[in-house]
Each structure stands twice: as structure tokens, then as C-alpha cells.
Amino acid sequence: MKFFTTFRKKSPWILHYNAGSCNGCDIEILASLAPKFDLERFGVINTGNPKQSDIFLVTGPVTYRSRERLVELYTQIPEPKVVVAVGSCTATGGVFRGMVNTEDGIDRYIPVDVYVPGCASSPQLIIDGLVKALEILEAKSKEIEKPFKLFGAIETIGNKLSRLNMAKKVHNDEN
Amino acid sequence: MKKTIQIPLGSQHISLLEPIRFKFECENERIIGVDADVGFVHRGVELACTRSFEFKQVGYVVARVCGLCAITHSLSYTLAVEKLLGYVANDRIKYLRMLMVELDRIHSHMLCLAHTAENAGFEALFMQIMGDRELVMEVQEAISGNRVQFDYISIGGVNRDLTSDLCDLIRKNLTILSEKMEILTGLFDNNWSLSLKYKGVGVLSLEDAYTYNALGPLARASGLATDVRAETSDFPYEALGYTMILESTGDIHARNFVRLREIVNSITMCQNIVDNLPIGEIQEKVKGKPKGEDIIRIEAPRGELFYLVRGNGTNMLERVRIKTPTFSGIPAMMEVFKGSQYADAPAILASFDPCMSCTAK
């Protein structure tokens, strides 16, 4: 397990999805991967495959047609995952707030960990956001790797076995 | 009967910056039919321009139609409204606006070249071009205060002036860039493995370009002489060293070369603008409300951008119609895909420099 933790921390792969943005943040993400800002020094690689990604970079207010794809991509990323919302319109809808075909921000559909402001977000801000996302990713990995005791005391909720409550964490039992 | 298989590309794909979906009908490796779906990023900007924003704000809203050619959008809208208000900008404003448009063209073309190289599998060249592109981005940030969405143009002028320090920075960076362009031109011309991916791939003939209404670099690579900069007289392009760049073969190589040579041409124009900058005010007061209807055409990095603005003498406009170059280019694009290999599809797509957020608005 320590093996995965080390490599997840050293090489977080990003998945980029444009949910209706104006391209401004997308080209800034490309620029921050390029030599001057060099996001790749953190081990970041832009992948097109959600199943290999750890960090989900989303740009744009969610448009009517992109929301199903947004949720589907989110569910395909394996745990632990971090969502970074790049750009003002991703957080609140920005200038597109209230337009007929937009949904005012992605946090209506998927949970967001880091908001990066700016229209368009500058590469410095994007790097800042990703470094923050790395911390969150590390914390999430630790949380996920805590050992579970699968069969604790039998618990029922409304005459049904509650498997979720039975799967308690080991250190909780000891306390 | 031969069997065909359908292979989708998109809406989310490593080679795509923005969502677009192609359905390729393939016979073995060869594409014989294409179906495109472009409306993933439709936001309803045109409607919002007439309902939620006043005409003075709309210039900043239409800039958010597209981040790459934001300045051309706000310039076209501003020119249309200024025509309705009966205002003619002085020479300094015209020159400053032209400077930003040409800088924008340079960085947009460089991004397209980098993206084409990446999609052809040449990652190192992508990094090299993106590194060189920062020279232009630096200049844009220094002039306007933002790297991409510079709200530089407003009705009646521009928002920031060009000082002598800035002029020096522009001269310095553009001189370095023009040296780098020579290296890049040599690379694109002489690299053998790039020529396998580019030469003779994705050919658009002159007849097809004419029939399917191709615009911008896509048309000029096939030899179709169409450029709004030469056709209209809103800006003094001829006096500043503009030349129309034409290639004849119409493949990816020709498109790359049109872009490379246009960058060199734009650098010359920018240097001429900085050297011959007239003296005058940068912001003038414009009174009145737009009434009547007017159209404007501007050459965006991807081709002709068309704006129709109709006002009725109040703060709210009646209609803003935007016709973007990629929208007109889609039939030509679909034609090029037919007959080429599936493996070349990402590189061909990148060489069109499609802008979906322009198309869907």
C-alpha cells in the first residue's frame, strides 16, 4: 500500500474536461504544462483516460449537454480523486451566470475540492491550485488506506443488516 | 457488401481541447464517412447579449465567446456599435487595436502549430513551440494586464496606453521570436518524420475549398485567395506591410506553412506599428444609443468573423448575430476526413484549428 501512496504523490495524472468554457482556461492549462511554468515537474501528465487519472481539472460553467458527461467522467476516476475547478465560471457561472443553457458552476453536480479563481486563470494560479490539490490527494489517500475490520458487532437499521456500519475502522474499535 | 465499422472520437479525448464528437465510418483503416456533433458548449451568448446586458457591457461578454480570439470578437462588436453611433476612431486607437489583434493572431497560430505537432506524436516540438509562445504572452500581459482574456478594447477607444518601456519590450521579444520562427520553419520544412505525418495528408483541393466555403488559413493553404484584411478598409493593413500568404498543395504541411509565414508577417506588422505609432488620445467619449442595423467583418486567426448588430435606440440591443469561421469551415473539414487514414485523424483535426466554443457560442 505504501508503494501506491508514494507514486500517487509523486505522479498525479490529470484529466482535463471542458464543460463549456471559452477556451481561455484550457489554453492556460496547456501553457502551464509547457516549459516556462512546467507543471510536469510535479510529475503531472495530461492523460485522456479517466481510469488512469487522479486529479480532475474542469473548466467552464456546466452546459446542458456536458453535464451527463461530466458526472460520468467523475464516476470513472478511481478513488482517491480530487476535483479542481479552474476559472471563475466553474465556481459561480461567472459571466455566463443565468444564460439559457448553463448551470452556474460545477458544484451542483460533483463535489469540488479546490476552486481556482480568475478569468482566465493564470498559470501561476493553476499551479497553486494543483499544489493544494496534491495535499488533499495525500490526505484522501491516507484516509482510504486505513485498515477496515469488516465484521464488527452486528448492527441493524430498520430490521435490515447495515453492512456499512458493520465495516468499522480498526482504530475506532480500539478507542 | 463490404463491412464498415464505426469509431467515435470525442466528446472527451486526449487530442481535443474542447468537446466535439466525430463518428467515423471506417473501412479497415480508411475513413469513408464522417458525422460531426459540435453543440456541446452552447451557452446562449447571443440571447444573453440582448436580454441581460446593456450595449456597453456586451463587448466584454462577447469576448467570452472564445478565449483564443477574444480580442477579435470584442473588436468586431465595438466597431459595429461605433458605426451605428457614427464615431470614427483616430489613428492611434486604430493602430493599438491592430497591434493587439496581430499579437493575438501570433499566439493563436503558435498554439495551433504546437497542437498539430503534439497530435502527430511530436511531443518535444509541442514543448518547444509552447515555450517560444510565452514571448508573445509576456507582451500581451504587459500591454493589457491579462494573458488571455484581455478586455483591452472598449467603445470609443482602448483601455491602456503604450508607453516607451512597453515598446522596447515588444521590439525585444518580437526580435527573439522572429529568430525562433526561422528555426521552427526549418524544422517543419526539413524534418523527415514530420513530413511523413504532414505531407500529402488531409488534402483539401482548391475546388473543394471553393465549393464548401472554406475560410482563413484552411482556404489559403489550398490556394483560395480570401482574407478580410485585404478586402476591407477598416484598418490600414496595406500600409503596414501586409501580404497575403498562399500555398497550393492544401495538405497539413501547407496549412502549417501558411500559419508559420503569417506569424512572420504579423511580427513585421507589429514592429511597423510600434515604430510608426501616431500621437493622439486613446479614449474618447461616445454619446448616444445605437439605432439601426450594421454588419462588420474582421479577419480572426481562423478566418472571417462576421457580426450583425441591430439596435432600437435604447440601452438593450435587439439582435447580435455572430458567425464564426469554424462554423463555416465544418463542411470542408468533413470532406477532408473522407479517404484519409484513421490514425491521421487527430493531426488533421488539429490542423484545422477548430474552435468549438466559437461555433456553439
PDB file of N, CA and C in Angstrom, chain B residues 103-165:
ATOM      1  N   LEU B 103      -0.986  40.479 -32.376  1.00  0.00           N
ATOM      2  CA  LEU B 103      -0.340  39.674 -31.325  1.00  0.00           C
ATOM      3  C   LEU B 103      -1.174  38.441 -31.006  1.00  0.00           C
ATOM      4  N   ASP B 104      -2.492  38.647 -30.973  1.00  0.00           N
ATOM      5  CA  ASP B 104      -3.402  37.536 -30.709  1.00  0.00           C
ATOM      6  C   ASP B 104      -3.287  36.488 -31.812  1.00  0.00           C
ATOM      7  N   ARG B 105      -3.157  36.963 -33.067  1.00  0.00           N
ATOM      8  CA  ARG B 105      -3.031  36.023 -34.176  1.00  0.00           C
ATOM      9  C   ARG B 105      -1.753  35.191 -34.029  1.00  0.00           C
ATOM     10  N   ILE B 106      -0.657  35.852 -33.614  1.00  0.00           N
ATOM     11  CA  ILE B 106       0.601  35.131 -33.458  1.00  0.00           C
ATOM     12  C   ILE B 106       0.442  34.015 -32.430  1.00  0.00           C
ATOM     13  N   HIS B 107      -0.129  34.360 -31.263  1.00  0.00           N
ATOM     14  CA  HIS B 107      -0.170  33.330 -30.207  1.00  0.00           C
ATOM     15  C   HIS B 107      -1.162  32.236 -30.537  1.00  0.00           C
ATOM     16  N   SER B 108      -2.240  32.595 -31.242  1.00  0.00           N
ATOM     17  CA  SER B 108      -3.217  31.573 -31.625  1.00  0.00           C
ATOM     18  C   SER B 108      -2.622  30.612 -32.654  1.00  0.00           C
ATOM     19  N   HIS B 109      -1.910  31.154 -33.643  1.00  0.00           N
ATOM     20  CA  HIS B 109      -1.288  30.299 -34.657  1.00  0.00           C
ATOM     21  C   HIS B 109      -0.228  29.398 -34.033  1.00  0.00           C
ATOM     22  N   MET B 110       0.523  29.959 -33.062  1.00  0.00           N
ATOM     23  CA  MET B 110       1.572  29.148 -32.444  1.00  0.00           C
ATOM     24  C   MET B 110       0.965  28.004 -31.644  1.00  0.00           C
ATOM     25  N   LEU B 111      -0.158  28.290 -30.972  1.00  0.00           N
ATOM     26  CA  LEU B 111      -0.828  27.221 -30.236  1.00  0.00           C
ATOM     27  C   LEU B 111      -1.289  26.138 -31.189  1.00  0.00           C
ATOM     28  N   CYS B 112      -1.824  26.547 -32.348  1.00  0.00           N
ATOM     29  CA  CYS B 112      -2.302  25.560 -33.321  1.00  0.00           C
ATOM     30  C   CYS B 112      -1.146  24.714 -33.832  1.00  0.00           C
ATOM     31  N   LEU B 113      -0.004  25.355 -34.137  1.00  0.00           N
ATOM     32  CA  LEU B 113       1.168  24.608 -34.615  1.00  0.00           C
ATOM     33  C   LEU B 113       1.619  23.600 -33.563  1.00  0.00           C
ATOM     34  N   ALA B 114       1.658  24.053 -32.296  1.00  0.00           N
ATOM     35  CA  ALA B 114       2.085  23.182 -31.215  1.00  0.00           C
ATOM     36  C   ALA B 114       1.143  21.991 -31.085  1.00  0.00           C
ATOM     37  N   HIS B 115      -0.150  22.281 -31.188  1.00  0.00           N
ATOM     38  CA  HIS B 115      -1.151  21.234 -31.024  1.00  0.00           C
ATOM     39  C   HIS B 115      -1.085  20.230 -32.163  1.00  0.00           C
ATOM     40  N   THR B 116      -0.858  20.737 -33.379  1.00  0.00           N
ATOM     41  CA  THR B 116      -0.719  19.830 -34.522  1.00  0.00           C
ATOM     42  C   THR B 116       0.482  18.914 -34.335  1.00  0.00           C
ATOM     43  N   ALA B 117       1.594  19.495 -33.842  1.00  0.00           N
ATOM     44  CA  ALA B 117       2.791  18.696 -33.618  1.00  0.00           C
ATOM     45  C   ALA B 117       2.546  17.629 -32.566  1.00  0.00           C
ATOM     46  N   GLU B 118       1.817  18.018 -31.496  1.00  0.00           N
ATOM     47  CA  GLU B 118       1.543  17.054 -30.431  1.00  0.00           C
ATOM     48  C   GLU B 118       0.670  15.910 -30.942  1.00  0.00           C
ATOM     49  N   ASN B 119      -0.341  16.263 -31.723  1.00  0.00           N
ATOM     50  CA  ASN B 119      -1.250  15.229 -32.207  1.00  0.00           C
ATOM     51  C   ASN B 119      -0.608  14.342 -33.262  1.00  0.00           C
ATOM     52  N   ALA B 120       0.458  14.824 -33.912  1.00  0.00           N
ATOM     53  CA  ALA B 120       1.198  13.967 -34.835  1.00  0.00           C
ATOM     54  C   ALA B 120       2.217  13.118 -34.080  1.00  0.00           C
ATOM     55  N   GLY B 121       2.303  13.287 -32.761  1.00  0.00           N
ATOM     56  CA  GLY B 121       3.191  12.456 -31.960  1.00  0.00           C
ATOM     57  C   GLY B 121       4.541  13.073 -31.691  1.00  0.00           C
ATOM     58  N   PHE B 122       4.690  14.378 -31.904  1.00  0.00           N
ATOM     59  CA  PHE B 122       5.977  15.037 -31.721  1.00  0.00           C
ATOM     60  C   PHE B 122       5.892  15.903 -30.470  1.00  0.00           C
ATOM     61  N   GLU B 123       6.043  15.276 -29.307  1.00  0.00           N
ATOM     62  CA  GLU B 123       5.829  15.972 -28.042  1.00  0.00           C
ATOM     63  C   GLU B 123       6.888  17.057 -27.809  1.00  0.00           C
ATOM     64  N   ALA B 124       8.128  16.786 -28.233  1.00  0.00           N
ATOM     65  CA  ALA B 124       9.209  17.739 -27.969  1.00  0.00           C
ATOM     66  C   ALA B 124       8.978  19.050 -28.705  1.00  0.00           C
ATOM     67  N   LEU B 125       8.461  18.943 -29.935  1.00  0.00           N
ATOM     68  CA  LEU B 125       8.201  20.161 -30.710  1.00  0.00           C
ATOM     69  C   LEU B 125       7.073  20.959 -30.075  1.00  0.00           C
ATOM     70  N   PHE B 126       6.076  20.240 -29.533  1.00  0.00           N
ATOM     71  CA  PHE B 126       4.991  20.906 -28.812  1.00  0.00           C
ATOM     72  C   PHE B 126       5.556  21.757 -27.682  1.00  0.00           C
ATOM     73  N   MET B 127       6.457  21.161 -26.907  1.00  0.00           N
ATOM     74  CA  MET B 127       7.048  21.891 -25.783  1.00  0.00           C
ATOM     75  C   MET B 127       7.856  23.089 -26.281  1.00  0.00           C
ATOM     76  N   GLN B 128       8.600  22.882 -27.373  1.00  0.00           N
ATOM     77  CA  GLN B 128       9.436  23.967 -27.887  1.00  0.00           C
ATOM     78  C   GLN B 128       8.587  25.158 -28.332  1.00  0.00           C
ATOM     79  N   ILE B 129       7.501  24.873 -29.093  1.00  0.00           N
ATOM     80  CA  ILE B 129       6.671  25.980 -29.589  1.00  0.00           C
ATOM     81  C   ILE B 129       5.952  26.664 -28.432  1.00  0.00           C
ATOM     82  N   MET B 130       5.467  25.862 -27.460  1.00  0.00           N
ATOM     83  CA  MET B 130       4.772  26.477 -26.329  1.00  0.00           C
ATOM     84  C   MET B 130       5.730  27.347 -25.519  1.00  0.00           C
ATOM     85  N   GLY B 131       6.997  26.929 -25.453  1.00  0.00           N
ATOM     86  CA  GLY B 131       7.983  27.756 -24.768  1.00  0.00           C
ATOM     87  C   GLY B 131       8.212  29.069 -25.485  1.00  0.00           C
ATOM     88  N   ASP B 132       8.310  29.022 -26.826  1.00  0.00           N
ATOM     89  CA  ASP B 132       8.504  30.250 -27.600  1.00  0.00           C
ATOM     90  C   ASP B 132       7.281  31.155 -27.525  1.00  0.00           C
ATOM     91  N   ARG B 133       6.106  30.533 -27.401  1.00  0.00           N
ATOM     92  CA  ARG B 133       4.862  31.295 -27.376  1.00  0.00           C
ATOM     93  C   ARG B 133       4.809  32.229 -26.165  1.00  0.00           C
ATOM     94  N   GLU B 134       5.503  31.864 -25.098  1.00  0.00           N
ATOM     95  CA  GLU B 134       5.473  32.695 -23.890  1.00  0.00           C
ATOM     96  C   GLU B 134       6.002  34.099 -24.148  1.00  0.00           C
ATOM     97  N   LEU B 135       6.854  34.243 -25.181  1.00  0.00           N
ATOM     98  CA  LEU B 135       7.350  35.585 -25.525  1.00  0.00           C
ATOM     99  C   LEU B 135       6.193  36.512 -25.875  1.00  0.00           C
ATOM    100  N   VAL B 136       5.238  36.002 -26.653  1.00  0.00           N
ATOM    101  CA  VAL B 136       4.083  36.819 -27.027  1.00  0.00           C
ATOM    102  C   VAL B 136       3.168  37.029 -25.837  1.00  0.00           C
ATOM    103  N   MET B 137       2.987  35.962 -25.038  1.00  0.00           N
ATOM    104  CA  MET B 137       2.092  36.080 -23.891  1.00  0.00           C
ATOM    105  C   MET B 137       2.604  37.146 -22.919  1.00  0.00           C
ATOM    106  N   GLU B 138       3.933  37.180 -22.764  1.00  0.00           N
ATOM    107  CA  GLU B 138       4.546  38.199 -21.906  1.00  0.00           C
ATOM    108  C   GLU B 138       4.180  39.608 -22.380  1.00  0.00           C
ATOM    109  N   VAL B 139       4.300  39.809 -23.706  1.00  0.00           N
ATOM    110  CA  VAL B 139       3.985  41.123 -24.270  1.00  0.00           C
ATOM    111  C   VAL B 139       2.519  41.465 -24.025  1.00  0.00           C
ATOM    112  N   GLN B 140       1.636  40.473 -24.261  1.00  0.00           N
ATOM    113  CA  GLN B 140       0.211  40.729 -24.080  1.00  0.00           C
ATOM    114  C   GLN B 140      -0.101  41.066 -22.628  1.00  0.00           C
ATOM    115  N   GLU B 141       0.541  40.350 -21.704  1.00  0.00           N
ATOM    116  CA  GLU B 141       0.287  40.622 -20.295  1.00  0.00           C
ATOM    117  C   GLU B 141       0.767  42.018 -19.932  1.00  0.00           C
ATOM    118  N   ALA B 142       1.929  42.412 -20.485  1.00  0.00           N
ATOM    119  CA  ALA B 142       2.462  43.735 -20.174  1.00  0.00           C
ATOM    120  C   ALA B 142       1.568  44.834 -20.731  1.00  0.00           C
ATOM    121  N   ILE B 143       1.024  44.625 -21.937  1.00  0.00           N
ATOM    122  CA  ILE B 143       0.203  45.686 -22.542  1.00  0.00           C
ATOM    123  C   ILE B 143      -1.159  45.782 -21.870  1.00  0.00           C
ATOM    124  N   SER B 144      -1.816  44.614 -21.692  1.00  0.00           N
ATOM    125  CA  SER B 144      -3.228  44.685 -21.307  1.00  0.00           C
ATOM    126  C   SER B 144      -3.481  44.293 -19.860  1.00  0.00           C
ATOM    127  N   GLY B 145      -2.529  43.623 -19.200  1.00  0.00           N
ATOM    128  CA  GLY B 145      -2.745  43.247 -17.815  1.00  0.00           C
ATOM    129  C   GLY B 145      -3.256  41.841 -17.627  1.00  0.00           C
ATOM    130  N   ASN B 146      -3.583  41.156 -18.712  1.00  0.00           N
ATOM    131  CA  ASN B 146      -4.037  39.775 -18.575  1.00  0.00           C
ATOM    132  C   ASN B 146      -3.467  38.966 -19.723  1.00  0.00           C
ATOM    133  N   ARG B 147      -3.309  37.677 -19.496  1.00  0.00           N
ATOM    134  CA  ARG B 147      -2.657  36.868 -20.519  1.00  0.00           C
ATOM    135  C   ARG B 147      -3.605  36.453 -21.630  1.00  0.00           C
ATOM    136  N   VAL B 148      -4.828  36.113 -21.272  1.00  0.00           N
ATOM    137  CA  VAL B 148      -5.732  35.602 -22.293  1.00  0.00           C
ATOM    138  C   VAL B 148      -6.931  36.516 -22.515  1.00  0.00           C
ATOM    139  N   GLN B 149      -7.752  36.672 -21.490  1.00  0.00           N
ATOM    140  CA  GLN B 149      -8.962  37.465 -21.685  1.00  0.00           C
ATOM    141  C   GLN B 149      -8.676  38.932 -21.410  1.00  0.00           C
ATOM    142  N   PHE B 150      -7.932  39.589 -22.330  1.00  0.00           N
ATOM    143  CA  PHE B 150      -7.629  40.990 -22.082  1.00  0.00           C
ATOM    144  C   PHE B 150      -8.797  41.832 -22.560  1.00  0.00           C
ATOM    145  N   ASP B 151      -9.501  42.459 -21.663  1.00  0.00           N
ATOM    146  CA  ASP B 151     -10.591  43.347 -22.083  1.00  0.00           C
ATOM    147  C   ASP B 151      -9.994  44.684 -22.455  1.00  0.00           C
ATOM    148  N   TYR B 152      -9.315  44.694 -23.583  1.00  0.00           N
ATOM    149  CA  TYR B 152      -8.488  45.837 -23.960  1.00  0.00           C
ATOM    150  C   TYR B 152      -9.292  46.882 -24.708  1.00  0.00           C
ATOM    151  N   ILE B 153     -10.261  46.419 -25.492  1.00  0.00           N
ATOM    152  CA  ILE B 153     -10.988  47.338 -26.366  1.00  0.00           C
ATOM    153  C   ILE B 153     -12.324  47.706 -25.740  1.00  0.00           C
ATOM    154  N   SER B 154     -12.628  49.005 -25.706  1.00  0.00           N
ATOM    155  CA  SER B 154     -13.945  49.426 -25.256  1.00  0.00           C
ATOM    156  C   SER B 154     -14.496  50.403 -26.283  1.00  0.00           C
ATOM    157  N   ILE B 155     -15.784  50.704 -26.174  1.00  0.00           N
ATOM    158  CA  ILE B 155     -16.396  51.596 -27.147  1.00  0.00           C
ATOM    159  C   ILE B 155     -15.778  52.983 -26.992  1.00  0.00           C
ATOM    160  N   GLY B 156     -15.187  53.493 -28.058  1.00  0.00           N
ATOM    161  CA  GLY B 156     -14.563  54.808 -28.011  1.00  0.00           C
ATOM    162  C   GLY B 156     -13.067  54.778 -27.812  1.00  0.00           C
ATOM    163  N   GLY B 157     -12.449  53.611 -27.829  1.00  0.00           N
ATOM    164  CA  GLY B 157     -11.004  53.601 -27.690  1.00  0.00           C
ATOM    165  C   GLY B 157     -10.467  52.308 -27.129  1.00  0.00           C
ATOM    166  N   VAL B 158      -9.302  52.416 -26.497  1.00  0.00           N
ATOM    167  CA  VAL B 158      -8.709  51.260 -25.826  1.00  0.00           C
ATOM    168  C   VAL B 158      -8.476  51.640 -24.370  1.00  0.00           C
ATOM    169  N   ASN B 159      -8.278  50.619 -23.514  1.00  0.00           N
ATOM    170  CA  ASN B 159      -8.253  50.876 -22.078  1.00  0.00           C
ATOM    171  C   ASN B 159      -6.888  51.207 -21.513  1.00  0.00           C
ATOM    172  N   ARG B 160      -5.812  50.879 -22.242  1.00  0.00           N
ATOM    173  CA  ARG B 160      -4.487  51.187 -21.718  1.00  0.00           C
ATOM    174  C   ARG B 160      -3.622  51.736 -22.828  1.00  0.00           C
ATOM    175  N   ASP B 161      -2.674  52.577 -22.431  1.00  0.00           N
ATOM    176  CA  ASP B 161      -1.799  53.200 -23.422  1.00  0.00           C
ATOM    177  C   ASP B 161      -0.491  52.412 -23.532  1.00  0.00           C
ATOM    178  N   LEU B 162       0.227  52.670 -24.605  1.00  0.00           N
ATOM    179  CA  LEU B 162       1.508  52.014 -24.835  1.00  0.00           C
ATOM    180  C   LEU B 162       2.617  52.996 -24.460  1.00  0.00           C
ATOM    181  N   THR B 163       3.386  52.645 -23.423  1.00  0.00           N
ATOM    182  CA  THR B 163       4.495  53.515 -23.028  1.00  0.00           C
ATOM    183  C   THR B 163       5.765  53.099 -23.764  1.00  0.00           C
ATOM    184  N   SER B 164       6.825  53.912 -23.586  1.00  0.00           N
ATOM    185  CA  SER B 164       8.059  53.623 -24.336  1.00  0.00           C
ATOM    186  C   SER B 164       8.737  52.360 -23.815  1.00  0.00           C
ATOM    187  N   ASP B 165       8.585  52.072 -22.492  1.00  0.00           N
ATOM    188  CA  ASP B 165       9.128  50.824 -21.948  1.00  0.00           C
ATOM    189  C   ASP B 165       8.505  49.614 -22.642  1.00  0.00           C
TER     190      ASP B 165
END
